[in-house]
Amino acid sequence: MKLLERIFRYQLRASLGVLALGAVLFYVSVNHLVDQEVNRDLVRSQAKVSWQLRHLGVLPVYILQLGDSLQIEPVEYAGRIRAVERNMLNKSTNEYQPWRQLIFYEQVEGQMYQVTISKLLSQRQELMKAVVMTVTFIVALLLISLLVMNSRLSRRLWKPFYKTLHALDSYALEKHEVLTFPKQQIIEFQQLNQSVTQFTDRLAATYQNLKEFTENASHEIQTPLAVILSKIEGLFQDESLKESQLVALSEISEAANRLAKLNQALLLLTKIENRQFLAGTEPINLVPVINRKLRDLEDLIEQREITVKTEIEPTGPVMHPALAEVLVNNLLTNAIRYNVACGTIDITLAPGRLVVRNTGTPINIDPELLFERFRKEGTHSASLGLGLALAKTICQVNGQTLTYKTDGPWHTLTVDW
């Protein structure tokens, strides 16, 4: 959820809560004021009726306000003054409506009378409801207007932030870009853009230094390795060497060749992780790549008497052709190297998926751990432990997924895109 949407929802919930609470409090306060006004009217009416009874000596003929009722009944004893509310029949409307009554007692010429003054509440309650609803509607309209205005204002104010965010999302380090932004009137966004510009500047410089270091280190390592291999090859031509010395030279040569392969693999892995390979623009057909790699590995396949079955269609993902070559080569080499004698390799290529399935010895670790660098199952001297790590990295930088599953003697590597 975006920040502006979350802020708007919080504001909407808070506004609805405040509106509901305010409406309730306003209703309670208005109702209290109406009750007080009704009670004051009843007390004023009581004073007027009592004055007439005491000073005129006859039953009052005072006409109360419209909607009021006056009842005087003779009683033997005086009671306490009390106010009650009850529903009574309104003769003018022939309906039962709420009334508030004030009951008190007065003595006229030795006779005690019970005086009941009744006031109709329905008109006041309707007026009170109308006032509360009107005020609530006005407040709700005001809150909605403020929310809409605040939402539009927030979008306008946060627009530079989302531009900066979009620029960061589309930032490509391998292009050596330094992000620059137009000057902003909002100080905080201006400071943010300046920090992003400085950060990408340092990042581009660091990336360039790392790239140059990797290339230089690889070049400097390759030169002495080539010299070592050349000297070893020359020593092999010396017929005066003893058998033990030849064995030692053979081990040195194997180690040097292994170091050269390791250097090339690590350099390639670093280049892929640094995205030094340009992304492809069109899907690449993996069928000729697979057929070409199978021909290159034909001698090794025949030597181990491995049966290869293919079911491939002309399809493939969007990626750099060189990376496609490396990916297919590593998957097939892994299937051959870790296969059993007289084993089987099944290769399936369909839209959105490449599956390389081979027989092999069961493994005792989680297959996903084999994607780690220098992690391998068993002791294969020819293996560097980087093949699957390299394939995993290629898939990650190209937006594909590589999974490894085992089912008894079958090992399955699947590339999905």
Short mmCIF file of C-alpha atoms in Angstrom, two decimals:
data_model
loop_
_atom_site.label_atom_id
_atom_site.label_comp_id
_atom_site.label_asym_id
_atom_site.label_seq_id
_atom_site.Cartn_x
_atom_site.Cartn_y
_atom_site.Cartn_z
CA MET A 1 0.00 0.00 0.00
CA LYS A 2 1.31 3.44 -0.97
CA LEU A 3 2.04 6.02 1.69
CA LEU A 4 -0.57 8.49 0.39
CA GLU A 5 -3.25 5.79 0.35
CA ARG A 6 -2.38 4.79 3.90
CA ILE A 7 -2.43 8.41 5.09
CA PHE A 8 -5.78 8.98 3.38
CA ARG A 9 -7.27 5.87 5.02
CA TYR A 10 -6.01 6.90 8.43
CA GLN A 11 -7.41 10.40 7.95
CA LEU A 12 -10.74 8.99 6.75
CA ARG A 13 -11.02 6.65 9.74
CA ALA A 14 -10.03 9.39 12.16
CA SER A 15 -12.49 11.82 10.57
CA LEU A 16 -15.34 9.31 10.70
CA GLY A 17 -14.53 8.55 14.32
CA VAL A 18 -14.40 12.24 15.24
CA LEU A 19 -17.61 12.89 13.29
CA ALA A 20 -19.46 10.05 15.02
CA LEU A 21 -18.20 11.03 18.46
CA GLY A 22 -18.96 14.71 17.80
CA ALA A 23 -22.48 13.91 16.60
CA VAL A 24 -23.16 11.87 19.73
CA LEU A 25 -21.75 14.55 22.05
CA PHE A 26 -23.64 17.29 20.20
CA TYR A 27 -26.89 15.31 20.44
CA VAL A 28 -26.36 14.71 24.17
CA SER A 29 -25.53 18.36 24.83
CA VAL A 30 -28.51 19.68 22.79
CA ASN A 31 -30.79 17.16 24.47
CA HIS A 32 -29.52 18.34 27.85
CA LEU A 33 -30.13 21.98 26.92
CA VAL A 34 -33.67 21.16 25.71
CA ASP A 35 -34.37 19.29 28.95
CA GLN A 36 -33.16 22.25 30.96
CA GLU A 37 -35.31 24.64 28.91
CA VAL A 38 -38.39 22.41 29.37
CA ASN A 39 -37.74 22.24 33.11
CA ARG A 40 -37.38 26.05 33.27
CA ASP A 41 -40.66 26.46 31.38
CA LEU A 42 -42.37 24.10 33.80
CA VAL A 43 -41.02 26.05 36.79
CA ARG A 44 -42.16 29.36 35.26
CA SER A 45 -45.59 27.92 34.58
CA GLN A 46 -45.71 26.62 38.17
CA ALA A 47 -44.95 30.10 39.50
CA LYS A 48 -47.68 31.69 37.41
CA VAL A 49 -50.32 29.10 38.35
CA SER A 50 -49.37 29.29 42.03
CA TRP A 51 -49.64 33.12 41.97
CA GLN A 52 -53.14 32.95 40.50
CA LEU A 53 -54.27 30.38 43.04
CA ARG A 54 -52.90 32.33 46.00
CA HIS A 55 -53.88 35.87 45.01
CA LEU A 56 -57.12 35.43 43.09
CA GLY A 57 -58.57 32.74 45.30
CA VAL A 58 -60.17 30.98 42.36
CA LEU A 59 -59.07 28.33 39.90
CA PRO A 60 -56.72 29.92 37.35
CA VAL A 61 -57.88 30.82 33.91
CA TYR A 62 -54.28 31.45 32.74
CA ILE A 63 -53.75 30.10 29.25
CA LEU A 64 -50.48 28.18 28.96
CA GLN A 65 -48.31 27.94 25.88
CA LEU A 66 -49.46 26.05 22.84
CA GLY A 67 -49.04 22.33 23.38
CA ASP A 68 -49.21 22.61 27.17
CA SER A 69 -51.84 21.11 29.39
CA LEU A 70 -53.07 22.12 32.88
CA GLN A 71 -55.01 19.84 35.21
CA ILE A 72 -56.22 20.75 38.72
CA GLU A 73 -57.77 18.08 40.93
CA PRO A 74 -58.83 18.33 44.61
CA VAL A 75 -56.98 15.94 46.96
CA GLU A 76 -57.04 15.31 50.70
CA TYR A 77 -53.32 15.54 51.37
CA ALA A 78 -50.41 17.24 49.75
CA GLY A 79 -47.63 15.13 48.22
CA ARG A 80 -44.12 15.89 47.10
CA ILE A 81 -43.31 17.86 44.00
CA ARG A 82 -42.12 15.64 41.19
CA ALA A 83 -41.41 15.70 37.47
CA VAL A 84 -42.26 12.68 35.30
CA GLU A 85 -42.27 11.75 31.64
CA ARG A 86 -45.01 9.65 30.09
CA ASN A 87 -46.75 8.94 26.80
CA MET A 88 -50.24 10.39 26.65
CA LEU A 89 -52.89 10.80 24.02
CA ASN A 90 -52.73 14.11 22.21
CA LYS A 91 -56.35 14.98 21.48
CA SER A 92 -55.41 17.31 18.62
CA THR A 93 -53.56 14.59 16.71
CA ASN A 94 -55.22 11.56 18.32
CA GLU A 95 -51.75 10.01 18.82
CA TYR A 96 -49.73 9.00 21.84
CA GLN A 97 -46.82 11.36 22.25
CA PRO A 98 -44.15 12.00 24.94
CA TRP A 99 -45.01 14.58 27.62
CA ARG A 100 -43.13 15.94 30.59
CA GLN A 101 -45.24 16.72 33.66
CA LEU A 102 -44.61 18.78 36.77
CA ILE A 103 -46.86 17.78 39.66
CA PHE A 104 -47.19 20.08 42.70
CA TYR A 105 -49.79 20.98 45.34
CA GLU A 106 -51.52 24.26 46.32
CA GLN A 107 -54.18 25.08 48.96
CA VAL A 108 -57.08 27.40 48.01
CA GLU A 109 -59.65 28.40 50.68
CA GLY A 110 -58.85 25.37 52.82
CA GLN A 111 -58.99 22.93 49.90
CA MET A 112 -55.84 21.11 48.76
CA TYR A 113 -55.40 20.77 45.00
CA GLN A 114 -53.00 18.68 42.87
CA VAL A 115 -51.79 20.72 39.94
CA THR A 116 -50.31 18.95 36.90
CA ILE A 117 -48.63 20.97 34.18
CA SER A 118 -47.82 18.97 31.05
CA LYS A 119 -45.58 20.03 28.17
CA LEU A 120 -45.45 18.28 24.81
CA LEU A 121 -41.93 17.07 23.96
CA SER A 122 -42.35 15.75 20.43
CA GLN A 123 -42.07 19.14 18.74
CA ARG A 124 -38.96 20.00 20.70
CA GLN A 125 -37.42 16.59 19.97
CA GLU A 126 -38.14 16.93 16.26
CA LEU A 127 -36.55 20.37 16.29
CA MET A 128 -33.59 18.99 18.21
CA LYS A 129 -33.12 16.13 15.71
CA ALA A 130 -33.33 18.55 12.79
CA VAL A 131 -30.69 20.80 14.36
CA VAL A 132 -28.38 17.86 15.13
CA MET A 133 -28.75 16.38 11.63
CA THR A 134 -28.18 19.75 9.96
CA VAL A 135 -25.06 20.50 11.99
CA THR A 136 -23.75 16.94 11.50
CA PHE A 137 -24.30 17.21 7.74
CA ILE A 138 -22.46 20.52 7.60
CA VAL A 139 -19.55 19.14 9.63
CA ALA A 140 -19.44 15.98 7.49
CA LEU A 141 -19.42 18.05 4.31
CA LEU A 142 -16.62 20.18 5.75
CA LEU A 143 -14.58 17.09 6.70
CA ILE A 144 -15.05 15.52 3.25
CA SER A 145 -13.98 18.77 1.60
CA LEU A 146 -10.89 18.92 3.81
CA LEU A 147 -10.04 15.28 3.08
CA VAL A 148 -10.37 15.72 -0.68
CA MET A 149 -8.36 18.93 -0.62
CA ASN A 150 -5.72 17.35 1.63
CA SER A 151 -5.51 14.29 -0.63
CA ARG A 152 -4.96 16.40 -3.75
CA LEU A 153 -2.50 18.62 -1.94
CA SER A 154 -0.61 15.56 -0.65
CA ARG A 155 -0.35 14.08 -4.15
CA ARG A 156 1.00 17.36 -5.43
CA LEU A 157 3.47 17.71 -2.57
CA TRP A 158 4.67 14.07 -2.79
CA LYS A 159 5.02 14.10 -6.58
CA PRO A 160 8.78 14.93 -6.46
CA PHE A 161 9.32 12.05 -4.02
CA TYR A 162 7.70 9.54 -6.37
CA LYS A 163 9.75 10.90 -9.26
CA THR A 164 12.88 10.25 -7.24
CA LEU A 165 11.63 6.78 -6.33
CA HIS A 166 10.91 5.98 -9.99
CA ALA A 167 14.39 7.17 -10.94
CA LEU A 168 15.92 4.85 -8.34
CA ASP A 169 13.81 1.91 -9.58
CA SER A 170 15.05 2.39 -13.14
CA TYR A 171 18.63 3.10 -12.09
CA ALA A 172 21.15 0.96 -13.99
CA LEU A 173 24.54 0.74 -12.31
CA GLU A 174 26.21 -0.89 -15.28
CA LYS A 175 25.48 2.23 -17.36
CA HIS A 176 27.58 4.33 -14.97
CA GLU A 177 24.70 6.72 -14.46
CA VAL A 178 24.67 9.53 -11.91
CA LEU A 179 21.11 10.56 -11.10
CA THR A 180 20.37 14.27 -11.27
CA PHE A 181 17.10 16.00 -10.42
CA PRO A 182 15.62 19.46 -11.01
CA LYS A 183 15.66 21.89 -8.11
CA GLN A 184 12.73 21.47 -5.69
CA GLN A 185 10.99 24.13 -3.65
CA ILE A 186 10.50 21.72 -0.74
CA ILE A 187 13.72 21.69 1.28
CA GLU A 188 13.40 18.06 2.45
CA PHE A 189 12.96 16.75 -1.11
CA GLN A 190 15.82 18.91 -2.32
CA GLN A 191 18.07 17.42 0.37
CA LEU A 192 16.88 13.92 -0.55
CA ASN A 193 17.69 14.46 -4.23
CA GLN A 194 21.11 15.85 -3.38
CA SER A 195 21.85 12.80 -1.21
CA VAL A 196 20.70 10.43 -3.98
CA THR A 197 22.87 12.25 -6.53
CA GLN A 198 25.93 12.06 -4.26
CA PHE A 199 25.25 8.41 -3.47
CA THR A 200 24.90 7.36 -7.12
CA ASP A 201 28.04 9.33 -7.94
CA ARG A 202 30.03 7.41 -5.32
CA LEU A 203 28.37 4.16 -6.35
CA ALA A 204 29.27 4.61 -10.02
CA ALA A 205 32.87 5.45 -9.10
CA THR A 206 33.12 2.42 -6.79
CA TYR A 207 31.61 0.16 -9.44
CA GLN A 208 34.07 1.39 -12.05
CA ASN A 209 37.00 0.84 -9.67
CA LEU A 210 35.77 -2.66 -8.86
CA LYS A 211 35.34 -3.47 -12.54
CA GLU A 212 38.83 -2.26 -13.36
CA PHE A 213 40.31 -4.14 -10.40
CA THR A 214 38.60 -7.37 -11.46
CA GLU A 215 39.79 -7.06 -15.04
CA ASN A 216 43.32 -6.10 -14.02
CA ALA A 217 43.54 -8.88 -11.43
CA SER A 218 42.36 -11.43 -13.96
CA HIS A 219 44.84 -10.21 -16.53
CA GLU A 220 47.73 -10.18 -14.05
CA ILE A 221 46.88 -13.71 -12.87
CA GLN A 222 46.55 -15.10 -16.38
CA THR A 223 50.05 -13.95 -17.37
CA PRO A 224 52.03 -15.85 -14.69
CA LEU A 225 49.72 -18.85 -15.12
CA ALA A 226 50.48 -18.93 -18.81
CA VAL A 227 54.21 -18.74 -18.03
CA ILE A 228 53.92 -21.56 -15.49
CA LEU A 229 52.02 -23.80 -17.93
CA SER A 230 54.50 -23.02 -20.68
CA LYS A 231 57.48 -23.91 -18.46
CA ILE A 232 55.79 -27.11 -17.35
CA GLU A 233 55.13 -28.06 -20.97
CA GLY A 234 58.80 -27.45 -21.73
CA LEU A 235 59.93 -29.58 -18.79
CA PHE A 236 57.79 -32.44 -20.04
CA GLN A 237 59.99 -32.51 -23.14
CA ASP A 238 63.13 -33.06 -21.02
CA GLU A 239 63.95 -36.76 -21.34
CA SER A 240 66.39 -36.65 -18.46
CA LEU A 241 63.62 -36.27 -15.86
CA LYS A 242 62.92 -39.18 -13.57
CA GLU A 243 59.50 -40.76 -13.24
CA SER A 244 58.94 -39.21 -9.80
CA GLN A 245 59.74 -35.78 -11.23
CA LEU A 246 57.30 -36.31 -14.10
CA VAL A 247 54.58 -37.26 -11.62
CA ALA A 248 55.30 -34.10 -9.65
CA LEU A 249 55.20 -32.01 -12.84
CA SER A 250 51.91 -33.63 -13.80
CA GLU A 251 50.41 -32.67 -10.43
CA ILE A 252 51.73 -29.11 -10.78
CA SER A 253 50.29 -28.88 -14.28
CA GLU A 254 46.90 -30.13 -13.08
CA ALA A 255 46.88 -27.60 -10.25
CA ALA A 256 47.88 -24.76 -12.58
CA ASN A 257 45.17 -25.68 -15.08
CA ARG A 258 42.67 -25.88 -12.25
CA LEU A 259 43.76 -22.44 -11.03
CA ALA A 260 43.35 -21.02 -14.54
CA LYS A 261 39.83 -22.44 -14.82
CA LEU A 262 38.99 -21.14 -11.35
CA ASN A 263 40.21 -17.67 -12.29
CA GLN A 264 38.11 -17.65 -15.45
CA ALA A 265 35.01 -18.90 -13.60
CA LEU A 266 35.32 -16.33 -10.81
CA LEU A 267 35.92 -13.55 -13.32
CA LEU A 268 32.84 -14.57 -15.30
CA LEU A 269 30.80 -14.83 -12.11
CA THR A 270 31.87 -11.34 -11.05
CA LYS A 271 31.04 -9.88 -14.45
CA ILE A 272 27.58 -11.44 -14.37
CA GLU A 273 26.87 -10.19 -10.85
CA ASN A 274 28.05 -6.71 -11.86
CA ARG A 275 25.71 -6.93 -14.87
CA GLN A 276 28.50 -6.25 -17.33
CA PHE A 277 26.61 -8.29 -19.93
CA LEU A 278 24.00 -6.24 -21.75
CA ALA A 279 20.47 -7.54 -21.32
CA GLY A 280 18.93 -9.18 -24.37
CA THR A 281 16.02 -7.59 -26.19
CA GLU A 282 14.57 -10.65 -27.92
CA PRO A 283 14.07 -14.30 -26.88
CA ILE A 284 16.98 -16.52 -27.82
CA ASN A 285 16.39 -19.94 -29.38
CA LEU A 286 18.07 -22.52 -27.14
CA VAL A 287 17.70 -25.42 -29.60
CA PRO A 288 20.92 -24.73 -31.56
CA VAL A 289 22.72 -23.94 -28.31
CA ILE A 290 21.73 -27.31 -26.81
CA ASN A 291 22.61 -29.24 -29.99
CA ARG A 292 25.97 -27.47 -30.26
CA LYS A 293 26.89 -28.23 -26.63
CA LEU A 294 25.85 -31.88 -27.03
CA ARG A 295 28.19 -32.16 -30.02
CA ASP A 296 31.02 -30.59 -28.01
CA LEU A 297 30.44 -33.05 -25.17
CA GLU A 298 29.85 -36.05 -27.47
CA ASP A 299 33.18 -37.73 -26.68
CA LEU A 300 32.60 -37.52 -22.93
CA ILE A 301 29.03 -38.81 -23.32
CA GLU A 302 30.19 -41.81 -25.38
CA GLN A 303 33.06 -42.50 -23.02
CA ARG A 304 30.63 -42.88 -20.10
CA GLU A 305 28.01 -44.64 -22.28
CA ILE A 306 25.30 -42.16 -21.32
CA THR A 307 22.00 -42.15 -23.22
CA VAL A 308 20.72 -38.67 -24.10
CA LYS A 309 17.02 -38.10 -24.86
CA THR A 310 15.78 -34.74 -26.10
CA GLU A 311 12.34 -33.22 -26.51
CA ILE A 312 13.01 -29.64 -27.48
CA GLU A 313 11.02 -26.87 -29.15
CA PRO A 314 12.41 -23.68 -30.72
CA THR A 315 11.99 -21.37 -27.75
CA GLY A 316 14.00 -19.69 -25.02
CA PRO A 317 14.19 -16.72 -22.64
CA VAL A 318 15.31 -13.16 -23.24
CA MET A 319 19.00 -13.07 -22.33
CA HIS A 320 22.51 -12.39 -23.60
CA PRO A 321 23.63 -15.12 -26.07
CA ALA A 322 26.94 -15.60 -24.25
CA LEU A 323 25.14 -16.19 -20.96
CA ALA A 324 22.80 -18.66 -22.66
CA GLU A 325 25.86 -20.60 -23.84
CA VAL A 326 27.32 -20.67 -20.32
CA LEU A 327 24.00 -21.66 -18.74
CA VAL A 328 23.36 -24.59 -21.10
CA ASN A 329 26.99 -25.73 -20.93
CA ASN A 330 27.00 -25.79 -17.11
CA LEU A 331 23.68 -27.65 -16.89
CA LEU A 332 24.77 -30.31 -19.39
CA THR A 333 28.28 -30.63 -17.94
CA ASN A 334 26.78 -31.09 -14.47
CA ALA A 335 24.39 -33.76 -15.79
CA ILE A 336 27.29 -35.66 -17.37
CA ARG A 337 29.86 -35.23 -14.60
CA TYR A 338 27.56 -36.37 -11.80
CA ASN A 339 25.86 -39.12 -13.81
CA VAL A 340 26.44 -42.83 -13.38
CA ALA A 341 28.01 -45.16 -15.94
CA CYS A 342 25.47 -46.15 -18.59
CA GLY A 343 23.11 -43.51 -17.19
CA THR A 344 20.49 -41.32 -18.86
CA ILE A 345 20.00 -37.61 -19.51
CA ASP A 346 16.58 -36.23 -20.46
CA ILE A 347 16.48 -32.72 -21.90
CA THR A 348 13.10 -31.02 -22.28
CA LEU A 349 12.66 -27.53 -23.74
CA ALA A 350 9.16 -26.05 -23.85
CA PRO A 351 7.78 -22.49 -23.80
CA GLY A 352 8.76 -20.98 -20.44
CA ARG A 353 10.81 -23.96 -19.19
CA LEU A 354 14.07 -25.87 -19.68
CA VAL A 355 14.46 -29.16 -17.78
CA VAL A 356 17.70 -31.17 -17.59
CA ARG A 357 17.11 -34.50 -15.85
CA ASN A 358 19.83 -37.09 -15.23
CA THR A 359 20.43 -40.25 -13.27
CA GLY A 360 23.00 -40.16 -10.49
CA THR A 361 23.88 -41.25 -7.01
CA PRO A 362 21.59 -40.02 -4.20
CA ILE A 363 22.82 -36.96 -2.31
CA ASN A 364 22.73 -36.47 1.45
CA ILE A 365 22.26 -32.68 1.56
CA ASP A 366 19.58 -30.22 0.53
CA PRO A 367 19.86 -29.85 -3.28
CA GLU A 368 19.43 -26.07 -2.99
CA LEU A 369 22.74 -25.91 -1.06
CA LEU A 370 24.58 -27.01 -4.20
CA PHE A 371 23.91 -23.56 -5.68
CA GLU A 372 26.40 -22.11 -3.19
CA ARG A 373 29.92 -21.39 -4.37
CA PHE A 374 32.48 -24.19 -3.95
CA ARG A 375 29.74 -26.51 -2.62
CA LYS A 376 29.72 -29.93 -4.23
CA GLU A 377 28.60 -33.43 -3.35
CA GLY A 378 31.36 -36.03 -3.32
CA THR A 379 34.98 -35.60 -4.36
CA HIS A 380 35.19 -34.80 -8.07
CA SER A 381 38.64 -33.46 -8.71
CA ALA A 382 37.60 -31.97 -12.03
CA SER A 383 34.80 -29.97 -10.43
CA LEU A 384 35.39 -26.44 -9.14
CA GLY A 385 32.09 -26.25 -7.29
CA LEU A 386 31.13 -23.14 -9.28
CA GLY A 387 29.06 -24.57 -12.14
CA LEU A 388 25.64 -24.46 -10.46
CA ALA A 389 26.50 -21.23 -8.65
CA LEU A 390 27.26 -19.67 -12.01
CA ALA A 391 24.03 -21.02 -13.53
CA LYS A 392 22.02 -19.71 -10.56
CA THR A 393 23.56 -16.25 -10.88
CA ILE A 394 22.83 -16.13 -14.61
CA CYS A 395 19.18 -16.98 -13.96
CA GLN A 396 18.88 -14.41 -11.18
CA VAL A 397 20.25 -11.50 -13.18
CA ASN A 398 17.94 -12.38 -16.10
CA GLY A 399 14.79 -12.74 -14.01
CA GLN A 400 14.60 -16.55 -14.28
CA THR A 401 14.40 -19.18 -11.56
CA LEU A 402 16.60 -22.27 -11.26
CA THR A 403 15.51 -25.15 -9.01
CA TYR A 404 17.13 -28.46 -8.13
CA LYS A 405 15.06 -31.48 -7.09
CA THR A 406 15.88 -35.12 -6.51
CA ASP A 407 13.63 -38.17 -6.80
CA GLY A 408 15.45 -41.38 -6.04
CA PRO A 409 18.22 -41.76 -8.65
CA TRP A 410 16.92 -38.82 -10.70
CA HIS A 411 18.33 -35.32 -10.40
CA THR A 412 16.31 -32.54 -12.04
CA LEU A 413 17.42 -28.98 -12.79
CA THR A 414 14.63 -26.70 -14.00
CA VAL A 415 14.90 -23.21 -15.46
CA ASP A 416 11.61 -21.25 -15.56
CA TRP A 417 11.06 -17.89 -17.24
#
